[in-house]
Coordinates of C-alpha atoms in Angstrom, one line a residue:
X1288 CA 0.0 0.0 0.0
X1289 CA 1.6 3.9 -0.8
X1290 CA 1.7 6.1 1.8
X1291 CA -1.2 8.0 0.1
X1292 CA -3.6 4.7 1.0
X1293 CA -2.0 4.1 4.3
X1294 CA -2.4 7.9 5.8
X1295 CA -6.2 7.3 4.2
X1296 CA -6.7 4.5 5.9
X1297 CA -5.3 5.8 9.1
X1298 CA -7.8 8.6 9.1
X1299 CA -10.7 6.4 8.2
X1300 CA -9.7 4.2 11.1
X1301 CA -8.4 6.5 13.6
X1302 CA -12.0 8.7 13.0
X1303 CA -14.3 5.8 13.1
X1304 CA -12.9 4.7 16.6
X1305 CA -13.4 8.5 17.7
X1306 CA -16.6 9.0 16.3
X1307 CA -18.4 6.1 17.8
X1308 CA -16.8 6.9 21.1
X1309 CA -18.2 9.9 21.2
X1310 CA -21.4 9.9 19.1
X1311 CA -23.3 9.1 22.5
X1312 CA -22.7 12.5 24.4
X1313 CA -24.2 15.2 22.6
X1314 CA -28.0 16.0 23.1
X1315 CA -30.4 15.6 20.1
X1316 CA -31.2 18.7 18.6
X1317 CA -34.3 19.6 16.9
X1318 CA -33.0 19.2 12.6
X1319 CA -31.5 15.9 14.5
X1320 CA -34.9 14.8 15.6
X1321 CA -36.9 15.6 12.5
X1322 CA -34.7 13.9 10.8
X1323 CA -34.4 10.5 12.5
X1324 CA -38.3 10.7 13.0
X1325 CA -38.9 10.7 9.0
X1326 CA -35.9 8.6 8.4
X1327 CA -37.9 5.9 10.3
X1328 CA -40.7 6.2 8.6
X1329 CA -38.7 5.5 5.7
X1330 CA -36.7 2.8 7.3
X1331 CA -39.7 1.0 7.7
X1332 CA -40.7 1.6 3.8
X1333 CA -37.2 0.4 2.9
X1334 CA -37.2 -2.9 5.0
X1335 CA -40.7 -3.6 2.6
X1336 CA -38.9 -3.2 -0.7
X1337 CA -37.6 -6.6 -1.3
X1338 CA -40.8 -8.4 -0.5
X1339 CA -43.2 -5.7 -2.4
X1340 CA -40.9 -3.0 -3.8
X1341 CA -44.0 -0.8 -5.1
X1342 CA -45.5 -0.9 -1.6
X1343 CA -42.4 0.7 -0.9
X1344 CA -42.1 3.2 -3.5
X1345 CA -45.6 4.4 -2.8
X1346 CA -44.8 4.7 0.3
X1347 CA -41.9 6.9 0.4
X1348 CA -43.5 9.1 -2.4
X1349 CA -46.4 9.4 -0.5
X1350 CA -43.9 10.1 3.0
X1351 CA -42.1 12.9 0.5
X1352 CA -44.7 14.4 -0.9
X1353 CA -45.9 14.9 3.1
X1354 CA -42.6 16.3 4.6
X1355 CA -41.7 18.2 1.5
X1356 CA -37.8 16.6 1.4
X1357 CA -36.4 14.2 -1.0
X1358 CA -35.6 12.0 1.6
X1359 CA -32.3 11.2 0.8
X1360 CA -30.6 12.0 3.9
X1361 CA -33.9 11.7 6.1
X1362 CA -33.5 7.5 5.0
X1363 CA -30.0 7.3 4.8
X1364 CA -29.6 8.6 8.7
X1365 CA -32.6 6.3 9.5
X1366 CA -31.9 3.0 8.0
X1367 CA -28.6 3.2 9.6
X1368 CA -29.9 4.3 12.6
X1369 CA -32.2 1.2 12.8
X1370 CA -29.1 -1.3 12.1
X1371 CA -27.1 1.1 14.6
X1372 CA -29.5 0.3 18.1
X1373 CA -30.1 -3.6 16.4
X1374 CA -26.0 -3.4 16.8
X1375 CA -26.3 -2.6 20.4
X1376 CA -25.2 0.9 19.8
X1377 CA -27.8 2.0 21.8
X1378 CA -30.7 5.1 21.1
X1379 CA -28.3 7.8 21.3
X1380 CA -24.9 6.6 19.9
X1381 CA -26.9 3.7 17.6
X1382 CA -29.0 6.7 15.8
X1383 CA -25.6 8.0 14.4
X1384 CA -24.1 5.3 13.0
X1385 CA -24.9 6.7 9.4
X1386 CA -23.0 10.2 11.0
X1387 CA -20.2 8.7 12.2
X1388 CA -19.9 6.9 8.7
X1389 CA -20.4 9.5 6.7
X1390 CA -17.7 11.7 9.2
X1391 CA -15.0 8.8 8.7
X1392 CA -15.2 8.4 5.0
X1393 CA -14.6 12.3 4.2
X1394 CA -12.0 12.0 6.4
X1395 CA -10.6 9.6 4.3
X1396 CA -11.4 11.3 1.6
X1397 CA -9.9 14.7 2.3
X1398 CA -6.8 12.6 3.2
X1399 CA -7.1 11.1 -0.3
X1400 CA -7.6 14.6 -2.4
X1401 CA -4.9 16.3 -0.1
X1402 CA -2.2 14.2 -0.7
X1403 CA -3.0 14.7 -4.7
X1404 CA -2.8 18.2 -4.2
X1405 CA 0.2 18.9 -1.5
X1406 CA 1.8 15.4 -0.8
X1407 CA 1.7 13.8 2.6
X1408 CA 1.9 17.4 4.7
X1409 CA -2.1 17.8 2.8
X1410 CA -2.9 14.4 3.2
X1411 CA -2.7 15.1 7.2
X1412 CA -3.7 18.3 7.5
X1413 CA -6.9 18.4 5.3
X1414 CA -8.8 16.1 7.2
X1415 CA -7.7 17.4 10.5
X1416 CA -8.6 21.4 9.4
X1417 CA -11.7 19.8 9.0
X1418 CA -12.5 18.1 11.8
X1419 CA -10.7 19.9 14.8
X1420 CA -13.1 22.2 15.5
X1421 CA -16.1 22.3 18.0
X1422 CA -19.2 23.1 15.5
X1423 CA -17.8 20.9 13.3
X1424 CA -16.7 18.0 15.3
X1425 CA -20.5 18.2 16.5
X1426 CA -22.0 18.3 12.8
X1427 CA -19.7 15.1 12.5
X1428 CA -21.7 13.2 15.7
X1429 CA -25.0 14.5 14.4
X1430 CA -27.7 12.7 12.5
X1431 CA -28.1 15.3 10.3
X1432 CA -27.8 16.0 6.3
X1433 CA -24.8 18.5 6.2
X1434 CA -22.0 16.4 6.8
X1435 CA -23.9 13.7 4.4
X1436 CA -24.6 16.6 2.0
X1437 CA -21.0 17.9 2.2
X1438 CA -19.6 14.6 1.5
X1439 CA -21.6 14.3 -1.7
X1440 CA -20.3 17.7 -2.4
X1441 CA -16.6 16.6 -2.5
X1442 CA -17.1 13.8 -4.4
X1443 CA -18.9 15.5 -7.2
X1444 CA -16.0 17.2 -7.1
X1445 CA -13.5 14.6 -7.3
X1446 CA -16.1 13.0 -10.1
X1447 CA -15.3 16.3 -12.4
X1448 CA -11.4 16.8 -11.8
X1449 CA -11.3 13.1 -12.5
X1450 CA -12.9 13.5 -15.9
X1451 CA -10.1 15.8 -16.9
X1452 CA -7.6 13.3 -17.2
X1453 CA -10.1 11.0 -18.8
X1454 CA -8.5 9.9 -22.7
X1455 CA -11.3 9.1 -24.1
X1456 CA -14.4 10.7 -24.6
X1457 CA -16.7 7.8 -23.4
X1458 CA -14.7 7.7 -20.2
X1459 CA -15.2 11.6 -20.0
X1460 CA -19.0 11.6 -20.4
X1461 CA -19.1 8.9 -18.0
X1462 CA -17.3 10.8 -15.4
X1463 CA -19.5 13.8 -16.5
X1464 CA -22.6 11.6 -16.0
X1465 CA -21.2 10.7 -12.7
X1466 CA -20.4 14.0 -11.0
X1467 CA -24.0 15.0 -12.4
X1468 CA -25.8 12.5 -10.1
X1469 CA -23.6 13.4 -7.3
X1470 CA -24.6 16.8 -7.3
X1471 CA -27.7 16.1 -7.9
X1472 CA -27.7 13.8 -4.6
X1473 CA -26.0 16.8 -2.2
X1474 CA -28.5 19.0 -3.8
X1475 CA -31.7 16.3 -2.6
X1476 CA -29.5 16.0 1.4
X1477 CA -29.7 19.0 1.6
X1478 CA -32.5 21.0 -0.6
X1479 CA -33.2 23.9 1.5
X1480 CA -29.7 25.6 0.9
X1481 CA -31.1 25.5 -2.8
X1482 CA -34.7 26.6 -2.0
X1483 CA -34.6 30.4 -1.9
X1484 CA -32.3 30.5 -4.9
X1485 CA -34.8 28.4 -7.0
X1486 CA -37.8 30.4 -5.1
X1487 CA -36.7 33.2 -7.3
X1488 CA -36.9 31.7 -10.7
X1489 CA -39.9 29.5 -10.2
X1490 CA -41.7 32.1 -7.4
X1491 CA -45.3 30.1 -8.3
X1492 CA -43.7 26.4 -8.3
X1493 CA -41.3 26.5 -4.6
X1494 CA -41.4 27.8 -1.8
X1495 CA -38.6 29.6 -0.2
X1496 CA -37.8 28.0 3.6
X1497 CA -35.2 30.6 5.0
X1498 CA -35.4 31.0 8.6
X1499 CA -35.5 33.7 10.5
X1500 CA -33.7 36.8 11.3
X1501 CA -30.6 36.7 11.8
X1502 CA -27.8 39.8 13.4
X1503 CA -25.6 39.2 10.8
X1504 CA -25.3 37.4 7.3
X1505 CA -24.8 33.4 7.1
X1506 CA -21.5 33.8 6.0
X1507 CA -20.3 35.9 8.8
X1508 CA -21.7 34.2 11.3
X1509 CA -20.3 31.3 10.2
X1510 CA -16.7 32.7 9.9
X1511 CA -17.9 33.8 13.7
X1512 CA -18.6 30.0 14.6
X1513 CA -14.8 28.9 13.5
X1514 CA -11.4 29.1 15.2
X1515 CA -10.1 32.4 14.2
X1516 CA -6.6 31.0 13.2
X1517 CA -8.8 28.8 11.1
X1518 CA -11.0 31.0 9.5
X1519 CA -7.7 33.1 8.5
X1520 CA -6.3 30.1 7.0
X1521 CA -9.1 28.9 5.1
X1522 CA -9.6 32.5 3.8
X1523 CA -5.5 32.2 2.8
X1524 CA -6.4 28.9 0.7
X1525 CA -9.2 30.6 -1.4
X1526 CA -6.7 33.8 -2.3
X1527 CA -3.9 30.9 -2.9
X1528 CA -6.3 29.3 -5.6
X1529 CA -7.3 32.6 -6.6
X1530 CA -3.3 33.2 -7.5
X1531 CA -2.9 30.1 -9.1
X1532 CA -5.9 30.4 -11.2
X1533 CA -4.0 33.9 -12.4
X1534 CA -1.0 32.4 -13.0
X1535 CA -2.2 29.3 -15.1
X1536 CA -4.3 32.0 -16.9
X1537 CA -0.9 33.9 -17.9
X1538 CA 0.9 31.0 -18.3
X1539 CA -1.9 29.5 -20.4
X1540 CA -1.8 26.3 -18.9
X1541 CA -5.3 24.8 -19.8
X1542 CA -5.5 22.1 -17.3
X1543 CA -4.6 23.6 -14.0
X1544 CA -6.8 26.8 -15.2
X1545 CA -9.3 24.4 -15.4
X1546 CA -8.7 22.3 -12.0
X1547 CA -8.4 26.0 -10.0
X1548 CA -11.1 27.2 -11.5
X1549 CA -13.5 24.4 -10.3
X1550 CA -11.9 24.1 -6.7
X1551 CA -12.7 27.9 -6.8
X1552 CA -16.3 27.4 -7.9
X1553 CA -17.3 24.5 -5.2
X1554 CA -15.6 26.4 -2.2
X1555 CA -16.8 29.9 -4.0
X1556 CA -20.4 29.1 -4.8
X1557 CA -21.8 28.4 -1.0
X1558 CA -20.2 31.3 0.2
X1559 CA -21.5 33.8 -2.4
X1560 CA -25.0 32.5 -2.1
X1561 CA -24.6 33.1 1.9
X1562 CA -23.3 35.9 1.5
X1563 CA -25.9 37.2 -0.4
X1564 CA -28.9 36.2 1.4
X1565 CA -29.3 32.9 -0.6
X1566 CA -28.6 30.2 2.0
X1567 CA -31.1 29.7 4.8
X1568 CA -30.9 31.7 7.8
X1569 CA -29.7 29.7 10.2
X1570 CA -26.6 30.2 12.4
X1571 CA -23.5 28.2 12.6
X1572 CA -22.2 26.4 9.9
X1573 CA -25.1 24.6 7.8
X1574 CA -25.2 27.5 5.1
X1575 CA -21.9 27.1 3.9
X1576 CA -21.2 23.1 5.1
X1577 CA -20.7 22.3 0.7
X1578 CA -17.8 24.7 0.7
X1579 CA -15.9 23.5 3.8
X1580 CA -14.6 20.2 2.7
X1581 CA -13.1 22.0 0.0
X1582 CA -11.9 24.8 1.9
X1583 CA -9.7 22.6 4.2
X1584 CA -8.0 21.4 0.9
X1585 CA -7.1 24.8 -0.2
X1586 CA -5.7 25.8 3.3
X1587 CA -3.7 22.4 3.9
X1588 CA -2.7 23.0 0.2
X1589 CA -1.7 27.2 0.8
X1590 CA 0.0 26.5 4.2
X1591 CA 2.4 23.7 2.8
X1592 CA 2.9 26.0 -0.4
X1593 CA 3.4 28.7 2.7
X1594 CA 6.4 26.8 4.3
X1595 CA 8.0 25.8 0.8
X1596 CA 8.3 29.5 0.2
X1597 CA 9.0 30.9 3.6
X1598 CA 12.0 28.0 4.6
X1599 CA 12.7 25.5 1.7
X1600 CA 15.4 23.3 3.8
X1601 CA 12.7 23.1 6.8
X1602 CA 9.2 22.9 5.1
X1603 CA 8.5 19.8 6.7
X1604 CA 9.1 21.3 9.8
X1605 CA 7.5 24.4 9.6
X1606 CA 4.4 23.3 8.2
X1607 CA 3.7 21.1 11.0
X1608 CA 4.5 24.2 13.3
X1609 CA 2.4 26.4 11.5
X1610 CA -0.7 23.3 11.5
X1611 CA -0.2 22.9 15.6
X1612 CA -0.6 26.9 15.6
X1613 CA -3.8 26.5 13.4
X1614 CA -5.1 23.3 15.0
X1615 CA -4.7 24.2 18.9
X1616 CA -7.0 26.6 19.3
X1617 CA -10.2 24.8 17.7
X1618 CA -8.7 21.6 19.5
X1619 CA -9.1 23.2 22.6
X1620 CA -12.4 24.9 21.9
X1621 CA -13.4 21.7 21.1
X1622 CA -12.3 19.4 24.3
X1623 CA -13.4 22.6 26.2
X1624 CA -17.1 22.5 25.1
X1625 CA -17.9 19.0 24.4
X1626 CA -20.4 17.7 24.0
X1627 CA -21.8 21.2 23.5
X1628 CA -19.7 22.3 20.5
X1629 CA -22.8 23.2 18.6
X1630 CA -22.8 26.2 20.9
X1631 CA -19.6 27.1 20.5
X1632 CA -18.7 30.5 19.0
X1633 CA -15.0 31.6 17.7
X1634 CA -12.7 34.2 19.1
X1635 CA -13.9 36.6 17.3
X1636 CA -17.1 37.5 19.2
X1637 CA -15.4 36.0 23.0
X1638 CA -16.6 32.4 22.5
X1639 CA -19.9 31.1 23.5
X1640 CA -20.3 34.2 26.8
X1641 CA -19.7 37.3 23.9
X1642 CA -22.0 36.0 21.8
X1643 CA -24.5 35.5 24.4
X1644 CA -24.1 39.1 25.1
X1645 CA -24.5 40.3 21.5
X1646 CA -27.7 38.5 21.5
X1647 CA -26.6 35.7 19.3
X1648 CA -28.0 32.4 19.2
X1649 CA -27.1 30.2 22.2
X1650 CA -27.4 26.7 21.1
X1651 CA -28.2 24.8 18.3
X1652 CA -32.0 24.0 18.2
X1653 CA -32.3 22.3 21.9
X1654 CA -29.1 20.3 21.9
X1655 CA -28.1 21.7 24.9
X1656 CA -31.2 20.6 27.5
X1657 CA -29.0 17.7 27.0
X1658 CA -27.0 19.0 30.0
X1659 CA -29.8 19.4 32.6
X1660 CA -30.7 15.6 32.4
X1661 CA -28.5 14.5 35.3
X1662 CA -30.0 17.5 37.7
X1663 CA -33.7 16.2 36.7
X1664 CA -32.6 13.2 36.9
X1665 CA -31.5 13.6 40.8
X1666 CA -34.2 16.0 42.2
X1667 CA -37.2 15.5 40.3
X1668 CA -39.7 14.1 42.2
X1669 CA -41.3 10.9 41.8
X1670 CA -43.6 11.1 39.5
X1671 CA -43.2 15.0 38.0
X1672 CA -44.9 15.6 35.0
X1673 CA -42.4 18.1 32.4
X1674 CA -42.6 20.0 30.0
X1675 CA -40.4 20.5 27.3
X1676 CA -40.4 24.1 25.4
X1677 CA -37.9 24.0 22.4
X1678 CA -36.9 20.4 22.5
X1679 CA -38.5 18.2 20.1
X1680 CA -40.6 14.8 21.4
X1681 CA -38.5 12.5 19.3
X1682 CA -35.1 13.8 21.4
X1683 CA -37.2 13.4 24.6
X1684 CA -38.3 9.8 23.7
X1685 CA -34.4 8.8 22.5
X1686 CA -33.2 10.4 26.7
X1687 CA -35.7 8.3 28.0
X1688 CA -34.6 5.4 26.3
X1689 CA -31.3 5.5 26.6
X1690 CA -31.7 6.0 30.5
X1691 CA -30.9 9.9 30.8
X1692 CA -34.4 10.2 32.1
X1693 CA -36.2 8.4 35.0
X1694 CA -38.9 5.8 34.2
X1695 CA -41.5 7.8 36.4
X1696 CA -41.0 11.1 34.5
X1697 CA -44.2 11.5 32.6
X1698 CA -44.4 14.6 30.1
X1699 CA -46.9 17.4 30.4
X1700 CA -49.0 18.4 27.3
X1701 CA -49.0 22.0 28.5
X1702 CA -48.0 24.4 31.5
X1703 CA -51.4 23.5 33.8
X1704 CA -50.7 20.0 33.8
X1705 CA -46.6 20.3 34.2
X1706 CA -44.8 20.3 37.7
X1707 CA -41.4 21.5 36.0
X1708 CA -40.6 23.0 32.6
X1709 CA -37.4 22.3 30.8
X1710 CA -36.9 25.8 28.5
X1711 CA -34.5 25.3 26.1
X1712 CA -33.6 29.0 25.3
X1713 CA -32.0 29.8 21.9
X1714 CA -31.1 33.6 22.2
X1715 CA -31.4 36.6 23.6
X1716 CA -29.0 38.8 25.6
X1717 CA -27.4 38.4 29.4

């Protein structure tokens, strides 16, 4: 095996192990609910396809055509989930088995495209820049479509840079046809980052599902949710491409102008439709999740390139320097704030407390009522009826299965029947 297969397969292994470890900690959040209670539904249609497969297909047209959602990612999540607690993995850990998946293999696969693009030095770093960071590291152990979608994204991606080096023109189309369906399937795991954009062609035929207000636009607050050191460096890899993609211009080299020119467009395109108002409103990360994969390619690629330049006889060296500068911070934010880190806010705004105070969103959709299980769990009396504002029945039901809440805990319908409320609070200043 090259080295290129072995550091892939490290990562694949080494984030598997890690994942499932700690896929069992963090709270469910609402999108994580939704999702795993319509991926069951379609679980259940699935398991019926091989004795009646049009049962099945009327089914989950019928289940689409009710949520509104593809259900690409809303199955995926949920067959896997199913096979997950049948494992043993339990309710929590078990319902992220397709997560975890999904975070190992684009692990892998970052390892994979950065050693094509910047030798060993990428093939370590990419996936690491990825991963190292609290709101991503908690994307990664959710049962979610971003990561899924994002994953789809890169291999599109791969599909399409592939095709250049194609001979023949069969073998291109094929790789054409290829990369077609694969962005065709990021676009289904994840169709409301596409919604508002298609809303304004076809204004009669969609309907736009954007959120609500936010202080700031999607891309800034998710430059906000990163690592500062990070967000610097993935801002040097797009400028790097941006340079290259000059040069090969001047230079007229036809391939590489090509190959910039599409790394450019699937790290560019997320961020220009957030940043004009075209992704949904939400905070955090899930506006520009497609372009993030990418993104840690360009800055692994740009800070290697960096330490060639800066000291050729210690490039080795440095880059792994410069990479432990990068790396600590989120590394820490992330040990710091598990399993919370899809609360976590960068630097720039003083973490999780400064964005608080500015108002800002303080968790991500109920994940965090996660953390008041044990104090329920101890004084509650017998029998106490709760209710739960802002976190969704399906996460309730997966607690109580998994033992984070007491048998005798019933739940309350509304406030005159509850004897404690559990308000998971998503904003608003200190």
């Amino acid at each position: 095996m090259t080295w290129r297969g072995r550091i892939a397969l490290g990562w694949l292994l080494v984030t598997l192990g890690a994942a499932v470890a700690l896929s069992g900690a963090p709270g469910v959040s609402q999108e994580e609910a939704r999702t795993l209670a319509i991926g069951r539904q379609a679980a259940g249609h699935l398991t019926r396809a091989p004795g009646d497969p049009g049962a099945a297909l009327r089914g989950l047209a019928a289940l689409s055509g009710e949520t509104r959602r593809p259900l690409l990612a809303e199955a995926f999540h949920g067959f896997l989930a199913e096979g997950g607690e049948r494992l043993g993995l339990g309710p929590l850990r078990g319902a992220r088995l397709g997560a975890v998946l999904v975070l190992a293999l684009l692990a892998a696969l970052l390892a994979l495209a950065g050693f094509d693009l910047a030798g060993a030095s990428g093939a370590l770093l990419a996936p690491a820049l990825l991963l190292l960071s609290p709101r991503l590291l908690a994307l990664g152990l959710s049962a979610t479509p971003d990561l899924l979608a994002a994953l789809l994204w890169l291999m599109a991606l791969g599909a399409v840079l592939r095709s250049l080096d194609e001979p023949t023109r069969v073998g291109r189309t094929r790789a054409g046809i290829g990369a077609g369906l694969l962005v065709g399937a990021a676009a289904a795991a994840r169709p409301d980052l596409w919604t508002d954009l298609l809303h304004r062609v076809f204004p009669d035929l969609l309907v736009a599902h954007v959120g609500g207000p936010l202080p700031l636009p999607p891309l800034l607050l998710a430059a906000a949710a990163l690592p500062a050191p990070l967000t610097l460096l993935l801002a040097l890899g797009l400028a790097h491409a941006a340079i290259r993609l000059a040069r090969a211009l001047r230079t007229g080299d036809g391939r590489a102008v090509r190959t910039e020119g599409l790394l450019l467009l699937a790290s560019g395109l997320p961020l220009v439709m957030a940043a004009a108002g075209l992704a949904p409103h939400r905070p955090g990360l899930a506006p520009v999740i497609h372009a993030l994969p990418v993104l840690a390619l360009l800055g692994a690629r740009a800070l290697t390139a960096l330490s060639r330049v800066a000291w050729p006889a210690r490039r080795r060296a440095l880059t792994a320097a410069l990479g432990v500068v990068t790396l600590y911070p989120g590394l820490r934010a992330a040990v710091g704030t598990f399993p919370h880190g899809a609360s976590a806010w960068g630097e720039a705004v003083g973490g999780a407390p400064g964005a608080a105070a500015l108002g800002w969103p303080r968790q991500d959709g109920g994940e965090a009522a996660s953390a008041i299980l044990p104090a329920l769990q101890i004084h509650a009396v017998p029998g106490a009826r709760v209710l739960w504002l802002g976190v969704d029945a399906e996460a309730v039901a997966r607690y109580r299965r998994a033992g984070l809440l007491r048998a005798d805990l019933g739940d309350a319908p509304d406030g005159a029947g509850a004897d404690l409320a559990v308000v998971a609070r998503t904003s608003g200043s200190r």
